[in-house]
Each structure stands twice: as C-alpha cells, then as structure tokens.
Amino acid sequence: MEKHGVYLGPRLRRLRRDLGLTQANMAADLDISPSYIALMERNQRPVTAETLLRLAKAYKVDFSDFGDETGPDLIARLQAVMRDPILADLDLPQMEIADLVHSFPGVAEAMLRLHTAYKEEQFALADRRQEGPGESIGASGDPVAAVRSFLAARRNCFPILDAAAERLSAKIAEAGGLAGFFRERHGLRVRRMPPEVMTGSLRRLDWHRKDVLLDDTLDAASQNFQLAQQLAYLEFDQELREATQEGHFETDNAQRLAHRALAAYCAAAIVMPYAAFARAVENRRYDIEAIARQFGTSFEQTAHRLTTLQKPGHERVPFFFIRVDAAGNVSKRLNSGTFPFARHGGGCPLWSVHQAFTMPRRLITQWLELPDGQRFFSIARTVSSGGGGYGVPTVERAIALVCEAQHAERLVYSRSHPQPVTPTPIGITCRLCHRTSCTSRSEPPIGRQILPDDYRRTDAPFGFSDT
C-alpha cells in the first residue's frame, strides 16, 4: 500500500538542481533508489513524511519554504497571460489551465517565459517607433531603457519577491523592528552617524565593526527604507540573482541597475507587505498621504509601491508612475498600466506634472485625453530629497500617478474632481501628436507638411497642410 504524502515533483527537482546534485547523489543522501527520486520528480510517487524528514536533515530544508505554494500562483499567472488580447479568442477554461499547471508545470513555466519575452519585445518595438532617424539606441545599448523594458514587461510586479518579503516582514515585527532584526539575525548594530563621518554615503555596511551606518540627516521613512534595502541584499541574494538573470541583460551596467531596482522593490515590499498594503489602499481609496502615515513611508515611496500591486488574482488599480525634475528630465518611470509615454524628447507641456513646481507640495488632479480618445486620471505633486540640516542642499522633483479613466472612481481624489465633458487634450510627445491647433507645440509632428507663413501666421507655432 502506497504511503500517504504530497506531490512536490517540480519543487524537488528544483531543489536538487539548486544543490548541484544528480538523482543518484540525492538518492544516496536519502538512502532511497535513484529510480524513486525520478518517480517523485515526475509526480508519479508522493513525497512521504519520512522522505521530507530526510530532506530536512540532509539539506537543512525549511518545510515552510518547501511547501507547494507555487501551484495557485502559477495558475493565476497563466490565467493572466491568457487574458492578453493576442490570446483572447482562445476558449481555454480555467480547469484546463489548472490541469496544465499540475500535470505539466514545466510547460506552464515555459509559456510564461515566452509571454514575458513577447511583452519585452513589444515594449522595445514601441520605443523604436518613437525614435527618429539616427536616434536608435536600442535596449541593448541603453542600460536604463533595458531595465525599464524588463520591469514594464512584468508590470513592475514580482510575486516571488513579494512573498519572500512578506515572510521576512513578519519576522521583523517579531524582533521589534528592523534594528532589532539586524541585531538578532545578523549580529549587526544600526548606528546613525553625521554626514562628515559618512563621507558621501547614505548607508554603509561595515562588516569589520559589525555596524550598519546611516546618515543621521535622513528622515525616518528614508532610514527605514535604507535599512530594508540593506536587508534585502543580505536575505535575498539568491532570489535577486535569479530574478535579475531573467532579464538576459547584455551589459554589466544594465545587470547592476536591474539588481539595484529589484533590491529596492524588496525594500518596499518589506516595509509595505503586499497583503496588508493592498487592503489598506482599498480601505483608504488610494489616499496616498493617509496610507503613507499608516506604514511610516514617504509620499513617493507609497506612490511607487502602488505601481507594483499586480499580483495575479490580487490586482489593484494599474498605475503609470513618473518622476521628473524642473528641466523635464525623467529620473524614474514605472508602468503597470497602459499609459503611453515618450522614451525620447519632452513630454506634453499641458500635463500638470510639469506645472507642479509652481505649486509645491500641493496635490494636483487632472483628467487627460489622448488623440486616439483614451482617457486617464492623473495625480501630481512635488517631492523633495536631501536636506535634513541647515545649508544641506535639497532636490525638488515632481511625481505623477496616472490610471485609466475607468478606474478613477476607486480613487478618493475623483470625489472632488469628477470627469469633465472635455478633459485636457494631451499628446505623448509633440513629434507623435497630430493636434494641429495646439498652441503649446514645440516641434512639428512626424509626417506632416509645414505651411509657409509668408502671408498667414497661425495661432499655433506651425501651420500644416490638410494632406
């Protein structure tokens, strides 16, 4: 009679490969036959309680980490893929998707990887369409563009990192906070030091003295974030490397930027755990300031985290996020929604994010309409970094969150700003916008014939022929 157990074939195979073992090696360690290892990996035999105990003893496996938690998540991810417009005409019942995941998890994972690669190429193609002759730099040559495409293809959401961060966050709470966890888990002391001691660093790990040093001019939200990011590097080394490798980056710079971006993602997930944060945003109707106070985070950290809430089966409003300086330079751009934005050249001057600097710290809402009729709701506000002492320079930037009009009613901000009959007409960028009467235009659109102004000067900067 077959002993009772659980079917963990893919997890067992992954564990063996991660350990660099053959089936024969693992069989010898567990005192069972190689053929039985092969049967368990193909889910033709269950992993019994006795075998689990042997695994734990031989390889120091934590049962909570080894549990089959990927099934429901893999099903949800594959269901999300099947909602892609390119596959929308396929009538694939949820039961068949579940059968595929349970019976052929490798095939399901292959489909997810192929779809992710397809999305990355779609984003790269969209970027290339916005480039003029002689301007193509390509994702491979531009590390920032490569990382942005990598994040956008995944809708800036990494459920595996979120799950790991959520478990770690619970342990941090048990330790009494980040400083207590550093002390108990890593034997490190958190110390706040003046800028002259930090010599240009905001955070520094000193293994020799067993210290994590922080610039004492950082505010509380920034200090917590820096501690959480340092903890991500210490706790999630393997997870970060595996997630970064999925990008297949062609340059070291892109690899390092992606690794840093994912560590920051983990830091946000530690400070704002997915489940608790997702509940809070619904309860508070996406009130960024109120949510920030609940989690002890900054306005920008909270707004950034809102773009990551796309875990399959637990999605929230998809947002586009951008951060610009007064000169219009984009220093951060994240997209879990469908809002288009020019990769090169300036954005539309009619969008309020560019006017936020005239109203510091004031939250500005705006309804937007693109030339093709798509409507969006925008929230913009200035944020500052640096400072913390007299004479210490600060950097002022503006950030904006944008969602599709259909989601706006879920946001507290739409209460006082209902959708108007005529939203603000904007374009992606002047070169791609064919609103010929726009008086804010800075350059003519591609493909339009400019009229001479020898006898007639239009209100708009350029006049165009009708053909």
Coordinates of C-alpha atoms in Angstrom, one line a residue:
M1 CA 0.0 0.0 0.0
E2 CA 1.4 3.4 -1.0
K3 CA 2.3 5.6 1.9
H4 CA 0.5 8.9 2.1
G5 CA 2.4 12.0 1.1
V6 CA 2.3 15.1 -1.1
Y7 CA 3.2 15.6 -4.7
L8 CA 6.1 18.0 -4.9
G9 CA 7.9 16.9 -8.1
P10 CA 8.8 20.3 -9.6
R11 CA 9.9 21.6 -6.2
L12 CA 12.0 18.5 -5.5
R13 CA 13.7 18.7 -9.0
R14 CA 14.4 22.5 -8.5
L15 CA 15.9 21.8 -5.0
R16 CA 18.2 19.1 -6.4
R17 CA 19.3 21.3 -9.3
D18 CA 19.9 24.2 -7.0
L19 CA 22.1 22.0 -4.9
G20 CA 24.0 20.8 -7.9
L21 CA 23.1 17.1 -7.3
T22 CA 22.3 14.3 -9.7
Q23 CA 19.4 11.9 -9.0
A24 CA 21.9 9.3 -7.9
N25 CA 23.6 11.8 -5.5
M26 CA 20.3 12.7 -3.8
A27 CA 19.2 9.0 -3.7
A28 CA 22.5 8.2 -1.8
D29 CA 21.9 11.0 0.6
L30 CA 18.3 10.0 1.3
D31 CA 19.0 6.2 1.3
I32 CA 16.5 5.5 -1.4
S33 CA 16.8 4.4 -5.1
P34 CA 17.5 6.8 -7.9
S35 CA 14.5 5.5 -9.8
Y36 CA 12.3 6.5 -6.9
I37 CA 13.8 10.0 -7.0
A38 CA 12.9 10.1 -10.7
L39 CA 9.3 9.0 -10.0
M40 CA 8.9 11.6 -7.3
E41 CA 10.2 14.3 -9.6
R42 CA 7.7 13.3 -12.3
N43 CA 4.8 13.3 -9.7
Q44 CA 4.4 9.6 -10.2
R45 CA 5.1 9.0 -6.5
P46 CA 4.3 11.2 -3.5
V47 CA 7.0 12.7 -1.2
T48 CA 6.2 11.0 2.1
A49 CA 6.6 12.5 5.6
E50 CA 9.6 10.2 6.1
T51 CA 11.3 11.5 2.9
L52 CA 10.6 15.1 3.9
L53 CA 12.3 14.5 7.3
R54 CA 15.3 13.0 5.4
L55 CA 15.4 16.0 3.1
A56 CA 15.3 18.4 6.1
K57 CA 18.1 16.5 7.8
A58 CA 20.3 16.2 4.7
Y59 CA 19.9 19.6 3.2
K60 CA 18.6 21.8 6.1
V61 CA 15.4 22.4 4.2
D62 CA 12.7 24.5 5.9
F63 CA 9.3 22.8 5.4
S64 CA 7.5 26.1 5.2
D65 CA 9.8 27.1 2.2
F66 CA 9.4 23.6 0.6
G67 CA 5.6 23.5 0.7
D68 CA 3.9 23.5 -2.7
E69 CA 2.9 27.2 -2.8
T70 CA 3.6 27.8 -6.4
G71 CA 0.6 25.9 -7.8
P72 CA -2.1 28.5 -7.2
D73 CA 0.3 31.3 -8.0
L74 CA 1.4 29.7 -11.3
I75 CA -2.3 29.1 -12.2
A76 CA -3.1 32.8 -11.6
R77 CA -0.1 33.9 -13.6
L78 CA -1.1 31.7 -16.5
Q79 CA -4.7 32.9 -16.4
A80 CA -3.4 36.5 -16.5
V81 CA -1.4 35.6 -19.7
M82 CA -4.5 34.1 -21.3
R83 CA -6.3 37.4 -20.9
D84 CA -3.7 39.0 -23.3
P85 CA -5.5 40.3 -26.4
I86 CA -3.4 38.1 -28.6
L87 CA -4.9 35.1 -26.9
A88 CA -8.3 36.4 -26.0
D89 CA -10.1 34.4 -28.8
L90 CA -8.9 31.1 -27.3
D91 CA -11.6 29.4 -25.2
L92 CA -9.4 27.8 -22.6
P93 CA -11.4 27.0 -19.4
Q94 CA -9.8 27.6 -16.0
M95 CA -9.9 23.9 -15.2
E96 CA -7.7 23.2 -18.2
I97 CA -5.2 25.8 -17.1
A98 CA -5.2 24.2 -13.7
D99 CA -4.7 20.7 -15.2
L100 CA -1.8 22.0 -17.3
V101 CA -0.1 23.6 -14.3
H102 CA -0.5 20.5 -12.1
S103 CA 0.4 17.9 -14.8
F104 CA 3.0 19.8 -16.8
P105 CA 4.4 22.6 -14.6
G106 CA 7.5 22.8 -16.9
V107 CA 5.3 23.6 -19.9
A108 CA 3.4 26.2 -17.9
E109 CA 6.6 27.9 -16.9
A110 CA 7.8 27.8 -20.5
M111 CA 4.6 29.6 -21.6
L112 CA 5.1 32.3 -19.0
R113 CA 8.7 32.9 -20.1
L114 CA 7.7 33.1 -23.8
H115 CA 4.9 35.5 -23.0
T116 CA 7.3 37.7 -20.9
A117 CA 9.8 37.7 -23.8
Y118 CA 7.0 38.7 -26.2
K119 CA 6.0 41.6 -23.9
E120 CA 9.6 42.8 -23.7
E121 CA 9.8 42.8 -27.5
Q122 CA 6.5 44.7 -27.6
F123 CA 7.8 47.4 -25.3
A124 CA 11.1 47.6 -27.3
L125 CA 9.2 47.9 -30.5
A126 CA 7.1 50.7 -29.1
D127 CA 10.3 52.5 -28.1
R128 CA 11.8 52.1 -31.5
R129 CA 8.7 53.6 -33.1
Q130 CA 9.2 56.8 -31.2
E131 CA 12.8 57.2 -32.3
G132 CA 13.7 59.3 -35.3
P133 CA 16.3 58.6 -37.9
G134 CA 19.8 58.3 -36.4
E135 CA 18.5 58.2 -32.8
S136 CA 18.1 54.5 -32.3
I137 CA 20.0 53.4 -29.3
G138 CA 18.2 50.2 -28.6
A139 CA 17.6 48.5 -25.2
S140 CA 20.9 46.6 -25.5
G141 CA 22.9 49.8 -25.7
D142 CA 21.0 51.8 -23.2
P143 CA 21.0 50.1 -19.7
V144 CA 18.3 52.4 -18.3
A145 CA 16.0 51.5 -21.3
A146 CA 16.8 47.8 -20.9
V147 CA 15.8 47.8 -17.2
R148 CA 12.6 49.8 -17.9
S149 CA 11.6 47.3 -20.5
F150 CA 12.4 44.5 -18.1
L151 CA 10.2 46.0 -15.4
A152 CA 7.4 47.0 -17.8
A153 CA 7.1 43.5 -19.3
R154 CA 6.4 42.2 -15.8
R155 CA 4.1 45.1 -15.0
N156 CA 6.6 46.0 -12.3
C157 CA 5.4 43.1 -10.2
F158 CA 7.5 40.2 -8.8
P159 CA 5.2 37.9 -6.8
I160 CA 8.1 35.6 -5.6
L161 CA 10.0 38.6 -4.2
D162 CA 6.7 39.9 -2.6
A163 CA 6.1 36.5 -0.9
A164 CA 9.6 36.3 0.5
A165 CA 9.5 39.9 1.7
E166 CA 6.1 39.3 3.4
R167 CA 7.5 36.4 5.4
L168 CA 10.6 38.4 6.3
S169 CA 8.4 41.4 7.4
A170 CA 6.6 39.2 9.9
K171 CA 9.9 38.1 11.4
I172 CA 11.0 41.7 11.6
A173 CA 7.8 42.5 13.6
E174 CA 8.5 39.7 16.0
A175 CA 12.0 41.1 16.5
G176 CA 10.6 44.5 17.4
G177 CA 11.7 46.3 14.2
L178 CA 14.4 46.5 11.7
A179 CA 17.2 47.4 14.1
G180 CA 16.3 44.5 16.4
F181 CA 16.2 42.1 13.5
F182 CA 19.6 43.2 12.3
R183 CA 21.0 42.5 15.8
E184 CA 19.3 39.2 16.3
R185 CA 19.7 37.7 12.9
H186 CA 23.0 39.1 11.6
G187 CA 24.7 40.4 14.8
L188 CA 24.8 43.9 13.3
R189 CA 24.3 47.1 15.1
V190 CA 22.4 50.0 13.5
R191 CA 24.1 53.4 14.1
R192 CA 23.2 56.8 12.8
M193 CA 26.2 59.0 12.0
P194 CA 26.7 62.6 10.9
P195 CA 27.4 63.3 7.2
E196 CA 31.1 64.1 7.8
V197 CA 31.6 60.6 9.1
M198 CA 29.5 59.0 6.3
T199 CA 31.7 60.9 3.7
G200 CA 29.0 61.0 1.0
S201 CA 27.2 57.7 1.8
L202 CA 23.6 57.4 2.9
R203 CA 24.1 53.8 4.1
R204 CA 27.2 51.7 4.7
L205 CA 27.7 48.2 5.9
D206 CA 30.8 47.8 8.0
W207 CA 31.4 44.1 8.5
H208 CA 34.6 44.7 10.4
R209 CA 32.9 46.6 13.2
K210 CA 29.6 44.8 12.7
D211 CA 27.7 48.1 12.0
V212 CA 25.1 49.3 9.6
L213 CA 25.7 53.0 9.4
L214 CA 23.1 55.5 8.3
D215 CA 23.4 59.2 7.6
D216 CA 21.6 60.9 10.5
T217 CA 20.1 63.6 8.3
L218 CA 17.8 61.1 6.7
D219 CA 14.2 61.3 7.8
A220 CA 12.6 58.3 9.4
A221 CA 11.0 57.0 6.2
S222 CA 14.3 57.1 4.3
Q223 CA 16.2 55.5 7.2
N224 CA 13.7 52.6 7.3
F225 CA 13.9 52.2 3.5
Q226 CA 17.7 52.1 3.5
L227 CA 17.7 49.5 6.3
A228 CA 15.2 47.4 4.4
Q229 CA 17.2 47.6 1.2
Q230 CA 20.4 46.5 3.0
L231 CA 18.4 43.7 4.5
A232 CA 17.2 42.7 1.0
Y233 CA 20.8 42.3 -0.1
L234 CA 21.6 40.2 2.9
E235 CA 18.5 38.0 2.9
F236 CA 17.5 37.6 -0.7
D237 CA 20.8 37.2 -2.5
Q238 CA 19.7 34.1 -4.5
E239 CA 16.2 35.5 -5.2
L240 CA 17.6 38.7 -6.5
R241 CA 20.2 37.0 -8.7
E242 CA 17.6 34.6 -10.2
A243 CA 15.1 37.5 -10.9
T244 CA 17.9 39.6 -12.5
Q245 CA 19.0 36.8 -14.7
E246 CA 15.6 36.6 -16.3
G247 CA 16.3 39.9 -18.0
H248 CA 19.2 38.4 -20.0
F249 CA 20.9 41.8 -19.9
E250 CA 23.7 42.4 -22.4
T251 CA 25.8 44.9 -20.3
D252 CA 27.1 44.9 -16.8
N253 CA 25.5 48.3 -16.2
A254 CA 22.1 47.0 -17.1
Q255 CA 22.6 44.0 -14.9
R256 CA 23.6 46.1 -11.9
L257 CA 20.8 48.6 -12.4
A258 CA 18.3 45.8 -12.5
H259 CA 19.8 44.2 -9.4
R260 CA 19.5 47.5 -7.6
A261 CA 16.0 48.1 -8.8
L262 CA 14.9 44.7 -7.5
A263 CA 16.6 45.2 -4.1
A264 CA 14.6 48.5 -3.8
Y265 CA 11.5 46.6 -4.8
C266 CA 12.2 44.1 -1.9
A267 CA 12.8 47.0 0.5
A268 CA 9.4 48.5 -0.4
A269 CA 7.8 45.0 0.0
I270 CA 9.4 44.6 3.4
V271 CA 8.2 48.0 4.7
M272 CA 4.8 47.7 2.9
P273 CA 3.9 44.0 2.7
Y274 CA 1.7 43.1 -0.2
A275 CA -1.4 41.8 1.5
A276 CA -1.5 44.5 4.2
F277 CA -0.8 47.2 1.7
A278 CA -3.3 46.0 -0.8
R279 CA -6.0 46.0 1.9
A280 CA -5.0 49.5 3.0
V281 CA -5.2 51.0 -0.4
E282 CA -8.8 49.7 -0.9
N283 CA -9.9 50.8 2.6
R284 CA -8.5 54.3 2.2
R285 CA -9.4 54.6 -1.5
Y286 CA -5.8 55.1 -2.6
D287 CA -5.3 58.2 -0.4
I288 CA -1.5 58.3 -0.7
E289 CA -0.9 60.6 2.3
A290 CA -3.1 58.5 4.6
I291 CA -1.5 55.2 3.5
A292 CA 2.0 56.7 3.9
R293 CA 1.2 57.6 7.5
Q294 CA -0.1 54.1 8.2
F295 CA 3.1 52.5 7.0
G296 CA 5.6 55.2 8.0
T297 CA 6.6 55.8 4.5
S298 CA 7.1 58.9 2.3
F299 CA 4.6 60.1 -0.3
E300 CA 7.0 59.0 -3.1
Q301 CA 7.7 55.5 -1.6
T302 CA 3.9 54.9 -1.3
A303 CA 3.1 56.1 -4.8
H304 CA 5.9 53.9 -6.2
R305 CA 4.6 50.9 -4.3
L306 CA 1.1 51.4 -5.8
T307 CA 2.6 50.5 -9.2
T308 CA 3.5 47.1 -8.0
L309 CA 0.1 45.8 -7.0
Q310 CA -0.4 43.5 -10.0
K311 CA 0.0 40.0 -8.4
P312 CA -2.3 37.7 -10.4
G313 CA -5.5 37.2 -8.6
H314 CA -4.8 40.1 -6.2
E315 CA -4.5 43.0 -8.7
R316 CA -5.4 46.6 -7.7
V317 CA -5.6 49.7 -9.9
P318 CA -2.8 49.6 -12.5
F319 CA -0.8 52.9 -12.4
F320 CA 1.8 54.6 -14.5
F321 CA 4.4 56.5 -12.4
I322 CA 6.9 59.1 -13.4
R323 CA 9.3 61.4 -11.6
V324 CA 10.7 64.4 -13.4
D325 CA 12.9 67.4 -12.4
A326 CA 12.2 71.1 -13.2
A327 CA 14.1 70.7 -16.5
G328 CA 11.8 67.8 -17.6
N329 CA 14.5 65.1 -17.2
V330 CA 12.9 61.7 -16.3
S331 CA 14.7 60.0 -13.4
K332 CA 12.1 57.3 -12.7
R333 CA 9.4 55.7 -14.8
L334 CA 7.3 52.7 -14.0
N335 CA 4.3 51.3 -15.8
S336 CA 1.8 48.7 -14.6
G337 CA -1.0 50.2 -16.7
T338 CA -1.4 51.3 -20.3
F339 CA -0.4 55.0 -20.3
P340 CA 1.9 55.7 -23.2
F341 CA 4.9 58.0 -22.6
A342 CA 7.7 59.1 -24.9
R343 CA 11.0 57.5 -24.3
H344 CA 12.9 60.3 -26.1
G345 CA 12.1 64.0 -26.2
G346 CA 10.0 66.1 -23.9
G347 CA 6.5 65.2 -22.7
C348 CA 3.4 67.2 -23.2
P349 CA 3.5 70.6 -21.5
L350 CA -0.2 70.5 -20.9
W351 CA 0.1 67.7 -18.5
S352 CA 0.1 69.0 -14.9
V353 CA 3.1 67.1 -13.7
H354 CA 5.2 69.8 -15.5
Q355 CA 3.3 72.6 -13.7
A356 CA 3.5 71.1 -10.2
F357 CA 6.7 73.1 -9.5
T358 CA 4.7 76.3 -9.4
M359 CA 2.5 74.8 -6.6
P360 CA 5.0 73.0 -4.3
R361 CA 3.6 70.1 -2.1
R362 CA 0.1 70.7 -3.5
L363 CA -1.7 67.7 -4.9
I364 CA -3.0 68.4 -8.5
T365 CA -5.6 66.2 -10.2
Q366 CA -6.3 66.3 -13.9
W367 CA -8.4 64.4 -16.5
L368 CA -6.4 63.7 -19.7
E369 CA -7.4 62.6 -23.2
L370 CA -5.0 61.4 -25.8
P371 CA -5.5 62.0 -29.6
D372 CA -7.0 58.5 -30.0
G373 CA -9.7 59.2 -27.4
Q374 CA -8.2 57.3 -24.5
R375 CA -8.9 59.0 -21.2
F376 CA -6.8 58.9 -18.0
F377 CA -6.9 60.4 -14.5
S378 CA -3.6 62.0 -13.2
I379 CA -2.4 62.9 -9.7
A380 CA 0.7 65.0 -9.5
R381 CA 2.7 66.6 -6.7
T382 CA 6.3 67.8 -5.9
V383 CA 8.5 65.8 -3.6
S384 CA 11.9 66.6 -2.2
S385 CA 15.0 64.7 -1.2
G386 CA 18.2 65.7 0.6
G387 CA 18.2 68.4 3.2
G388 CA 18.0 67.5 6.8
G389 CA 20.1 70.3 8.1
Y390 CA 20.9 74.0 7.6
G391 CA 22.7 74.5 4.3
V392 CA 22.2 70.9 3.1
P393 CA 21.0 71.0 -0.5
T394 CA 17.6 69.6 -1.4
V395 CA 16.4 68.3 -4.7
E396 CA 12.9 69.1 -5.9
R397 CA 11.1 66.8 -8.3
A398 CA 7.6 66.2 -9.4
I399 CA 5.9 62.8 -9.5
A400 CA 2.7 61.8 -11.1
L401 CA 0.5 58.7 -10.9
V402 CA -1.9 58.0 -13.9
C403 CA -4.6 55.4 -14.2
E404 CA -7.2 54.7 -16.9
A405 CA -10.5 56.7 -16.5
Q406 CA -12.4 53.5 -15.8
H407 CA -10.5 53.1 -12.5
A408 CA -10.7 56.7 -11.3
E409 CA -13.9 56.2 -9.3
R410 CA -12.0 53.9 -6.9
L411 CA -9.7 56.8 -6.0
V412 CA -10.6 59.3 -3.3
Y413 CA -9.3 62.1 -5.4
S414 CA -12.0 61.8 -8.0
R415 CA -14.7 62.7 -5.5
S416 CA -13.9 66.4 -5.7
H417 CA -12.9 66.2 -9.4
P418 CA -15.5 64.3 -11.4
Q419 CA -14.8 63.5 -15.1
P420 CA -15.5 66.6 -17.2
V421 CA -17.1 66.6 -20.6
T422 CA -13.9 67.9 -22.1
P423 CA -10.7 66.6 -20.4
T424 CA -7.3 68.3 -21.1
P425 CA -6.1 67.2 -24.6
I426 CA -2.5 66.0 -24.4
G427 CA -0.2 64.0 -26.6
I428 CA 2.6 61.5 -25.9
T429 CA 5.1 64.0 -27.4
C430 CA 4.9 66.7 -29.9
R431 CA 6.5 64.6 -32.6
L432 CA 3.8 62.0 -32.3
C433 CA 0.9 64.3 -31.6
H434 CA -1.2 65.4 -34.6
R435 CA -3.3 68.0 -32.8
T436 CA -2.5 70.7 -35.3
S437 CA -4.2 73.5 -33.4
C438 CA -2.2 73.1 -30.2
T439 CA -0.6 76.4 -29.2
S440 CA 1.8 74.6 -26.8
R441 CA 3.5 72.6 -29.5
S442 CA 7.3 72.8 -29.6
E443 CA 8.0 70.9 -32.8
P444 CA 6.0 69.6 -35.8
P445 CA 4.7 66.0 -35.8
I446 CA 6.4 63.4 -38.0
G447 CA 4.9 63.1 -41.4
R448 CA 3.0 66.5 -41.7
Q449 CA 3.8 69.1 -44.3
I450 CA 4.5 72.5 -42.8
L451 CA 2.9 75.5 -44.5
P452 CA 4.9 78.7 -45.2
D453 CA 3.9 81.8 -43.2
D454 CA 4.7 84.4 -45.8
Y455 CA 1.1 85.6 -45.9
R456 CA -0.5 84.0 -42.9
R457 CA 0.7 83.2 -39.4
T458 CA -1.5 80.7 -37.4
D459 CA -2.2 80.8 -33.7
A460 CA -0.3 77.6 -33.4
P461 CA 3.5 77.6 -33.8
F462 CA 3.2 75.7 -37.1
G463 CA 0.7 75.6 -39.8
F464 CA 0.0 72.3 -41.6
S465 CA -1.5 71.2 -44.9
D466 CA -4.6 69.1 -44.9
T467 CA -2.9 66.4 -47.0

